[in-house]
């Protein structure tokens, strides 16, 4: 995947094309994680019920998955439903689960065609049997795909994930003195995946909201005021372009600043 693949998915002469042409395909983030936010406010602005914001957000999911795969990302993680979201009114939760099932039915073929491996992370035991079965079927059908990994975080909480990982480590008889960061990470839901390099949040909120708390330790954060239902390929490409301007230091000094200190 590369520039030609991205260009095949955008209109010639469009702003997307201009941003795509400026990207350095040798310095792409491996893993992009997105906090999809603002569906309710998008709906409120249009005097629509909240669920219409979620429904409109499906098209953003579709475009984001496709553009990410065309870019050649290794992993895309979308935060679809948090452990805190269980506190929302039952009709909204039911509608969200229905939209998720609708998405899977409509998009499974696209995931297969694009060699995408679908995964789900979170406390799945809290989901209904019907939703779980449908998710498991999609995970199974795409298991041998070798392209981008697409994680949906569902009934997900970062703290809960860390507690689950600690429990797993104990259950595997890991001795406290033998526990390392790498070993601990192998008990997380994202075991074997690179940590997110880029964390995107829509709707202008400056919070991480209990998302991938361990994994985002060194992620670059990009926030847009755009509500999730208006998020398009262009926004993703803008985020990646901005990421490529960042100076990732991981707590160390860069060669430039080291030079200046001399
Ligand atoms: C946040 O907006 C969004 C969600 C809680 C759900 C996101 C779900 C979807 C886009 C649809 C289903 C997902 C997939 C992956 C098929 P909010 O309701 O918190 O908005 P607000 O902050 O404006 O109220």
mmCIF file of C-alpha atoms and ligand atoms in Angstrom:
data_model
loop_
_atom_site.group_PDB
_atom_site.id
_atom_site.type_symbol
_atom_site.label_atom_id
_atom_site.label_comp_id
_atom_site.label_asym_id
_atom_site.label_seq_id
_atom_site.Cartn_x
_atom_site.Cartn_y
_atom_site.Cartn_z
ATOM 1 C CA UNK A 1 0.000 0.000 0.000
ATOM 2 C CA UNK A 2 1.246 3.441 -0.799
ATOM 3 C CA UNK A 3 0.533 6.737 -2.493
ATOM 4 C CA UNK A 4 -1.052 5.085 -5.561
ATOM 5 C CA UNK A 5 -3.493 3.205 -3.318
ATOM 6 C CA UNK A 6 -4.490 6.372 -1.472
ATOM 7 C CA UNK A 7 -4.850 8.295 -4.736
ATOM 8 C CA UNK A 8 -7.080 5.534 -6.114
ATOM 9 C CA UNK A 9 -9.506 6.266 -3.267
ATOM 10 C CA UNK A 10 -9.633 10.081 -3.506
ATOM 11 C CA UNK A 11 -10.870 12.495 -6.140
ATOM 12 C CA UNK A 12 -8.283 13.874 -8.499
ATOM 13 C CA UNK A 13 -7.600 17.557 -7.709
ATOM 14 C CA UNK A 14 -9.212 17.246 -4.247
ATOM 15 C CA UNK A 15 -7.680 18.560 -0.986
ATOM 16 C CA UNK A 16 -7.195 14.889 0.014
ATOM 17 C CA UNK A 17 -5.009 14.324 -3.009
ATOM 18 C CA UNK A 18 -2.857 17.356 -2.170
ATOM 19 C CA UNK A 19 -2.306 16.160 1.432
ATOM 20 C CA UNK A 20 -1.643 12.574 0.304
ATOM 21 C CA UNK A 21 1.029 13.765 -2.125
ATOM 22 C CA UNK A 22 2.827 15.582 0.691
ATOM 23 C CA UNK A 23 3.010 12.505 2.960
ATOM 24 C CA UNK A 24 6.239 10.636 3.532
ATOM 25 C CA UNK A 25 5.228 7.003 3.093
ATOM 26 C CA UNK A 26 8.425 5.826 4.788
ATOM 27 C CA UNK A 27 7.423 7.581 8.022
ATOM 28 C CA UNK A 28 3.811 6.585 8.504
ATOM 29 C CA UNK A 29 2.490 5.836 11.972
ATOM 30 C CA UNK A 30 2.185 2.063 12.366
ATOM 31 C CA UNK A 31 -0.809 2.247 14.665
ATOM 32 C CA UNK A 32 -3.481 4.961 14.690
ATOM 33 C CA UNK A 33 -6.073 4.959 17.485
ATOM 34 C CA UNK A 34 -9.186 7.135 17.335
ATOM 35 C CA UNK A 35 -11.593 8.389 19.990
ATOM 36 C CA UNK A 36 -14.731 8.940 17.914
ATOM 37 C CA UNK A 37 -16.575 11.737 19.685
ATOM 38 C CA UNK A 38 -19.282 14.312 18.997
ATOM 39 C CA UNK A 39 -22.036 12.133 17.515
ATOM 40 C CA UNK A 40 -24.580 13.485 20.004
ATOM 41 C CA UNK A 41 -23.646 17.120 19.375
ATOM 42 C CA UNK A 42 -23.708 16.565 15.601
ATOM 43 C CA UNK A 43 -27.274 15.263 15.955
ATOM 44 C CA UNK A 44 -28.316 18.045 18.366
ATOM 45 C CA UNK A 45 -27.137 20.707 15.896
ATOM 46 C CA UNK A 46 -29.565 19.195 13.393
ATOM 47 C CA UNK A 47 -32.410 18.726 15.917
ATOM 48 C CA UNK A 48 -32.132 14.970 15.436
ATOM 49 C CA UNK A 49 -32.162 12.192 18.037
ATOM 50 C CA UNK A 50 -28.667 11.222 19.290
ATOM 51 C CA UNK A 51 -28.840 7.871 17.553
ATOM 52 C CA UNK A 52 -28.880 9.655 14.175
ATOM 53 C CA UNK A 53 -25.420 10.980 15.041
ATOM 54 C CA UNK A 54 -24.236 7.427 15.659
ATOM 55 C CA UNK A 55 -25.849 6.286 12.411
ATOM 56 C CA UNK A 56 -24.110 9.053 10.455
ATOM 57 C CA UNK A 57 -20.853 8.072 12.203
ATOM 58 C CA UNK A 58 -20.903 4.717 10.421
ATOM 59 C CA UNK A 59 -19.939 6.367 7.125
ATOM 60 C CA UNK A 60 -16.960 7.984 8.890
ATOM 61 C CA UNK A 61 -15.957 4.550 10.207
ATOM 62 C CA UNK A 62 -16.209 3.112 6.709
ATOM 63 C CA UNK A 63 -14.046 5.830 5.145
ATOM 64 C CA UNK A 64 -11.510 5.766 7.955
ATOM 65 C CA UNK A 65 -11.053 1.997 7.725
ATOM 66 C CA UNK A 66 -10.665 2.133 3.961
ATOM 67 C CA UNK A 67 -8.245 5.068 3.945
ATOM 68 C CA UNK A 68 -6.163 3.527 6.751
ATOM 69 C CA UNK A 69 -5.840 0.275 4.816
ATOM 70 C CA UNK A 70 -4.943 2.143 1.615
ATOM 71 C CA UNK A 71 -2.314 4.164 3.503
ATOM 72 C CA UNK A 72 -0.750 0.920 4.688
ATOM 73 C CA UNK A 73 -1.208 1.328 8.437
ATOM 74 C CA UNK A 74 -0.469 -1.857 10.414
ATOM 75 C CA UNK A 75 -3.151 -1.244 13.028
ATOM 76 C CA UNK A 76 -6.241 0.970 13.340
ATOM 77 C CA UNK A 77 -8.133 1.020 16.648
ATOM 78 C CA UNK A 78 -11.535 2.708 16.957
ATOM 79 C CA UNK A 79 -13.103 3.413 20.359
ATOM 80 C CA UNK A 80 -16.743 2.493 19.714
ATOM 81 C CA UNK A 81 -18.133 1.853 23.194
ATOM 82 C CA UNK A 82 -16.522 2.389 26.583
ATOM 83 C CA UNK A 83 -17.258 0.606 29.869
ATOM 84 C CA UNK A 84 -18.696 3.960 31.000
ATOM 85 C CA UNK A 85 -21.086 3.967 27.993
ATOM 86 C CA UNK A 86 -23.101 1.166 29.660
ATOM 87 C CA UNK A 87 -24.544 3.989 31.833
ATOM 88 C CA UNK A 88 -26.284 5.533 28.778
ATOM 89 C CA UNK A 89 -30.057 5.071 28.349
ATOM 90 C CA UNK A 90 -30.937 1.506 27.313
ATOM 91 C CA UNK A 91 -32.479 2.569 23.947
ATOM 92 C CA UNK A 92 -29.228 4.341 22.986
ATOM 93 C CA UNK A 93 -27.115 1.312 23.964
ATOM 94 C CA UNK A 94 -29.455 -0.987 22.025
ATOM 95 C CA UNK A 95 -29.294 1.288 18.987
ATOM 96 C CA UNK A 96 -25.480 1.387 19.116
ATOM 97 C CA UNK A 97 -25.282 -2.412 19.250
ATOM 98 C CA UNK A 98 -27.741 -2.609 16.345
ATOM 99 C CA UNK A 99 -25.607 -0.211 14.294
ATOM 100 C CA UNK A 100 -22.531 -2.253 15.037
ATOM 101 C CA UNK A 101 -24.237 -5.432 13.795
ATOM 102 C CA UNK A 102 -25.476 -3.584 10.736
ATOM 103 C CA UNK A 103 -21.927 -2.345 10.034
ATOM 104 C CA UNK A 104 -20.488 -5.853 10.309
ATOM 105 C CA UNK A 105 -23.063 -7.334 7.953
ATOM 106 C CA UNK A 106 -22.610 -4.551 5.425
ATOM 107 C CA UNK A 107 -18.822 -4.313 5.583
ATOM 108 C CA UNK A 108 -17.515 -7.840 6.121
ATOM 109 C CA UNK A 109 -17.044 -8.276 2.368
ATOM 110 C CA UNK A 110 -15.033 -5.035 2.201
ATOM 111 C CA UNK A 111 -12.858 -6.147 5.116
ATOM 112 C CA UNK A 112 -12.186 -9.454 3.361
ATOM 113 C CA UNK A 113 -11.507 -7.794 0.004
ATOM 114 C CA UNK A 114 -9.007 -5.425 1.631
ATOM 115 C CA UNK A 115 -7.228 -8.249 3.499
ATOM 116 C CA UNK A 116 -8.130 -6.585 6.832
ATOM 117 C CA UNK A 117 -7.960 -8.595 10.047
ATOM 118 C CA UNK A 118 -10.857 -7.632 12.312
ATOM 119 C CA UNK A 119 -10.479 -7.858 16.091
ATOM 120 C CA UNK A 120 -12.462 -6.764 19.128
ATOM 121 C CA UNK A 121 -10.961 -5.576 22.403
ATOM 122 C CA UNK A 122 -12.784 -5.013 25.689
ATOM 123 C CA UNK A 123 -14.923 -6.805 28.254
ATOM 124 C CA UNK A 124 -16.828 -8.804 25.680
ATOM 125 C CA UNK A 125 -18.568 -10.952 28.277
ATOM 126 C CA UNK A 126 -20.795 -7.940 29.012
ATOM 127 C CA UNK A 127 -22.168 -7.894 25.433
ATOM 128 C CA UNK A 128 -25.303 -9.809 24.499
ATOM 129 C CA UNK A 129 -24.854 -13.305 23.051
ATOM 130 C CA UNK A 130 -26.165 -12.177 19.638
ATOM 131 C CA UNK A 131 -23.695 -9.306 19.358
ATOM 132 C CA UNK A 132 -20.833 -11.482 20.623
ATOM 133 C CA UNK A 133 -21.587 -14.234 18.128
ATOM 134 C CA UNK A 134 -21.671 -11.814 15.242
ATOM 135 C CA UNK A 135 -18.398 -10.221 16.321
ATOM 136 C CA UNK A 136 -16.753 -13.615 16.771
ATOM 137 C CA UNK A 137 -17.903 -14.684 13.314
ATOM 138 C CA UNK A 138 -16.296 -11.574 11.755
ATOM 139 C CA UNK A 139 -13.092 -12.154 13.756
ATOM 140 C CA UNK A 140 -13.020 -15.795 12.569
ATOM 141 C CA UNK A 141 -13.721 -14.975 8.928
ATOM 142 C CA UNK A 142 -10.854 -12.434 8.797
ATOM 143 C CA UNK A 143 -8.397 -14.298 11.071
ATOM 144 C CA UNK A 144 -6.010 -15.344 8.302
ATOM 145 C CA UNK A 145 -5.956 -11.932 6.600
ATOM 146 C CA UNK A 146 -2.446 -10.514 6.586
ATOM 147 C CA UNK A 147 -3.156 -6.816 5.992
ATOM 148 C CA UNK A 148 -4.133 -4.102 8.449
ATOM 149 C CA UNK A 149 -5.428 -5.132 11.875
ATOM 150 C CA UNK A 150 -8.664 -3.293 12.653
ATOM 151 C CA UNK A 151 -9.483 -3.318 16.373
ATOM 152 C CA UNK A 152 -12.857 -2.176 17.609
ATOM 153 C CA UNK A 153 -12.769 -1.253 21.299
ATOM 154 C CA UNK A 154 -16.144 -2.301 22.703
ATOM 155 C CA UNK A 155 -17.167 -2.318 26.332
ATOM 156 C CA UNK A 156 -13.589 -1.157 26.694
ATOM 157 C CA UNK A 157 -11.840 0.570 29.575
ATOM 158 C CA UNK A 158 -8.110 1.172 29.853
ATOM 159 C CA UNK A 159 -7.982 0.653 33.606
ATOM 160 C CA UNK A 160 -10.083 -2.505 33.325
ATOM 161 C CA UNK A 161 -7.666 -3.787 30.668
ATOM 162 C CA UNK A 162 -4.686 -3.190 32.971
ATOM 163 C CA UNK A 163 -6.429 -4.967 35.859
ATOM 164 C CA UNK A 164 -7.321 -7.860 33.513
ATOM 165 C CA UNK A 165 -3.680 -8.054 32.415
ATOM 166 C CA UNK A 166 -2.499 -8.136 36.040
ATOM 167 C CA UNK A 167 -4.953 -10.959 36.732
ATOM 168 C CA UNK A 168 -3.696 -12.844 33.675
ATOM 169 C CA UNK A 169 -0.090 -12.437 34.778
ATOM 170 C CA UNK A 170 -0.956 -13.808 38.237
ATOM 171 C CA UNK A 171 -2.977 -16.662 36.714
ATOM 172 C CA UNK A 172 0.038 -17.574 34.569
ATOM 173 C CA UNK A 173 2.147 -17.760 37.721
ATOM 174 C CA UNK A 174 4.416 -14.860 36.751
ATOM 175 C CA UNK A 175 6.743 -14.111 39.683
ATOM 176 C CA UNK A 176 6.777 -10.404 40.719
ATOM 177 C CA UNK A 177 10.552 -10.162 40.293
ATOM 178 C CA UNK A 178 10.313 -11.652 36.765
ATOM 179 C CA UNK A 179 7.638 -9.226 35.537
ATOM 180 C CA UNK A 180 8.875 -6.759 32.910
ATOM 181 C CA UNK A 181 7.038 -4.090 30.903
ATOM 182 C CA UNK A 182 7.264 -6.257 27.756
ATOM 183 C CA UNK A 183 5.843 -9.260 29.587
ATOM 184 C CA UNK A 184 3.038 -7.184 31.092
ATOM 185 C CA UNK A 185 2.148 -5.822 27.631
ATOM 186 C CA UNK A 186 1.814 -9.410 26.395
ATOM 187 C CA UNK A 187 -1.178 -9.825 28.728
ATOM 188 C CA UNK A 188 -3.006 -6.772 27.326
ATOM 189 C CA UNK A 189 -5.796 -7.117 24.750
ATOM 190 C CA UNK A 190 -3.411 -5.647 22.144
ATOM 191 C CA UNK A 191 -0.705 -8.239 22.756
ATOM 192 C CA UNK A 192 1.675 -8.499 19.804
ATOM 193 C CA UNK A 193 0.541 -5.188 18.265
ATOM 194 C CA UNK A 194 2.682 -2.036 18.124
ATOM 195 C CA UNK A 195 1.564 0.747 20.490
ATOM 196 C CA UNK A 196 -0.363 3.624 18.878
ATOM 197 C CA UNK A 197 1.969 6.254 17.415
ATOM 198 C CA UNK A 198 -0.906 8.632 16.799
ATOM 199 C CA UNK A 199 -4.034 9.183 18.893
ATOM 200 C CA UNK A 200 -6.814 11.151 17.197
ATOM 201 C CA UNK A 201 -9.795 12.631 19.035
ATOM 202 C CA UNK A 202 -12.689 14.351 17.356
ATOM 203 C CA UNK A 203 -15.026 17.095 18.652
ATOM 204 C CA UNK A 204 -12.337 19.179 20.338
ATOM 205 C CA UNK A 205 -12.197 17.437 23.710
ATOM 206 C CA UNK A 206 -8.728 17.249 25.278
ATOM 207 C CA UNK A 207 -9.153 13.997 27.193
ATOM 208 C CA UNK A 208 -7.957 10.415 26.804
ATOM 209 C CA UNK A 209 -11.139 9.012 28.400
ATOM 210 C CA UNK A 210 -9.732 5.725 29.704
ATOM 211 C CA UNK A 211 -8.586 4.659 26.207
ATOM 212 C CA UNK A 212 -5.526 2.418 25.755
ATOM 213 C CA UNK A 213 -3.948 3.947 28.858
ATOM 214 C CA UNK A 214 -0.871 1.706 28.852
ATOM 215 C CA UNK A 215 -0.380 1.729 25.085
ATOM 216 C CA UNK A 216 -0.556 5.521 24.478
ATOM 217 C CA UNK A 217 2.423 6.268 26.734
ATOM 218 C CA UNK A 218 4.345 7.858 23.830
ATOM 219 C CA UNK A 219 1.549 8.493 21.324
ATOM 220 C CA UNK A 220 1.347 11.840 19.556
ATOM 221 C CA UNK A 221 -2.087 13.370 20.134
ATOM 222 C CA UNK A 222 -4.065 15.157 17.414
ATOM 223 C CA UNK A 223 -7.394 16.772 18.244
ATOM 224 C CA UNK A 224 -9.845 18.186 15.710
ATOM 225 C CA UNK A 225 -12.987 20.226 16.397
ATOM 226 C CA UNK A 226 -14.773 18.195 13.699
ATOM 227 C CA UNK A 227 -17.555 15.983 15.038
ATOM 228 C CA UNK A 228 -17.112 12.294 14.259
ATOM 229 C CA UNK A 229 -19.958 12.085 11.679
ATOM 230 C CA UNK A 230 -18.133 14.772 9.637
ATOM 231 C CA UNK A 231 -14.741 13.047 9.887
ATOM 232 C CA UNK A 232 -13.502 12.081 6.421
ATOM 233 C CA UNK A 233 -10.370 10.726 4.694
ATOM 234 C CA UNK A 234 -9.050 14.303 4.529
ATOM 235 C CA UNK A 235 -9.012 14.625 8.333
ATOM 236 C CA UNK A 236 -7.125 11.352 8.727
ATOM 237 C CA UNK A 237 -4.580 12.426 6.115
ATOM 238 C CA UNK A 238 -4.247 15.853 7.844
ATOM 239 C CA UNK A 239 -3.590 14.090 11.151
ATOM 240 C CA UNK A 240 -0.901 11.895 9.591
ATOM 241 C CA UNK A 241 0.690 14.933 7.880
ATOM 242 C CA UNK A 242 0.778 16.756 11.231
ATOM 243 C CA UNK A 243 2.218 13.657 12.941
ATOM 244 C CA UNK A 244 5.055 13.672 10.428
ATOM 245 C CA UNK A 245 6.004 17.201 11.539
ATOM 246 C CA UNK A 246 6.331 16.141 15.166
ATOM 247 C CA UNK A 247 9.660 15.538 16.823
ATOM 248 C CA UNK A 248 9.193 12.260 18.726
ATOM 249 C CA UNK A 249 11.655 12.168 21.566
ATOM 250 C CA UNK A 250 10.426 9.437 23.920
ATOM 251 C CA UNK A 251 11.805 11.495 26.807
ATOM 252 C CA UNK A 252 15.276 11.827 25.281
ATOM 253 C CA UNK A 253 16.800 14.805 23.467
ATOM 254 C CA UNK A 254 16.717 14.950 19.674
ATOM 255 C CA UNK A 255 19.864 15.164 17.606
ATOM 256 C CA UNK A 256 18.960 18.837 16.872
ATOM 257 C CA UNK A 257 18.490 19.823 20.500
ATOM 258 C CA UNK A 258 21.569 17.799 21.537
ATOM 259 C CA UNK A 259 23.514 19.817 18.983
ATOM 260 C CA UNK A 260 22.145 23.089 20.423
ATOM 261 C CA UNK A 261 23.179 22.070 23.969
ATOM 262 C CA UNK A 262 26.813 21.635 22.963
HETATM 263 C C1 LIG B 1 -19.266 9.346 20.917
HETATM 264 O O1 LIG B 1 -20.220 10.346 20.640
HETATM 265 C C2 LIG B 1 -19.505 8.157 20.112
HETATM 266 C C3 LIG B 1 -19.893 6.945 20.597
HETATM 267 C C4 LIG B 1 -20.132 6.700 22.033
HETATM 268 C C5 LIG B 1 -20.156 5.792 19.720
HETATM 269 C C6 LIG B 1 -19.415 5.688 18.435
HETATM 270 C C7 LIG B 1 -20.122 4.726 17.572
HETATM 271 C C8 LIG B 1 -20.283 4.784 16.237
HETATM 272 C C9 LIG B 1 -19.652 5.776 15.378
HETATM 273 C C10 LIG B 1 -21.166 3.799 15.527
HETATM 274 C C11 LIG B 1 -20.820 2.345 15.612
HETATM 275 C C12 LIG B 1 -19.384 2.015 15.501
HETATM 276 C C13 LIG B 1 -18.799 1.146 14.662
HETATM 277 C C14 LIG B 1 -17.352 0.853 14.855
HETATM 278 C C15 LIG B 1 -19.465 0.471 13.550
HETATM 279 P P1 LIG B 1 -21.123 10.921 21.834
HETATM 280 O O2 LIG B 1 -22.431 10.219 21.791
HETATM 281 O O3 LIG B 1 -20.393 10.802 23.137
HETATM 282 O O4 LIG B 1 -21.246 12.414 21.370
HETATM 283 P P2 LIG B 1 -21.409 13.715 22.295
HETATM 284 O O5 LIG B 1 -20.179 13.817 23.146
HETATM 285 O O6 LIG B 1 -21.530 14.815 21.303
HETATM 286 O O7 LIG B 1 -22.659 13.521 23.111
#
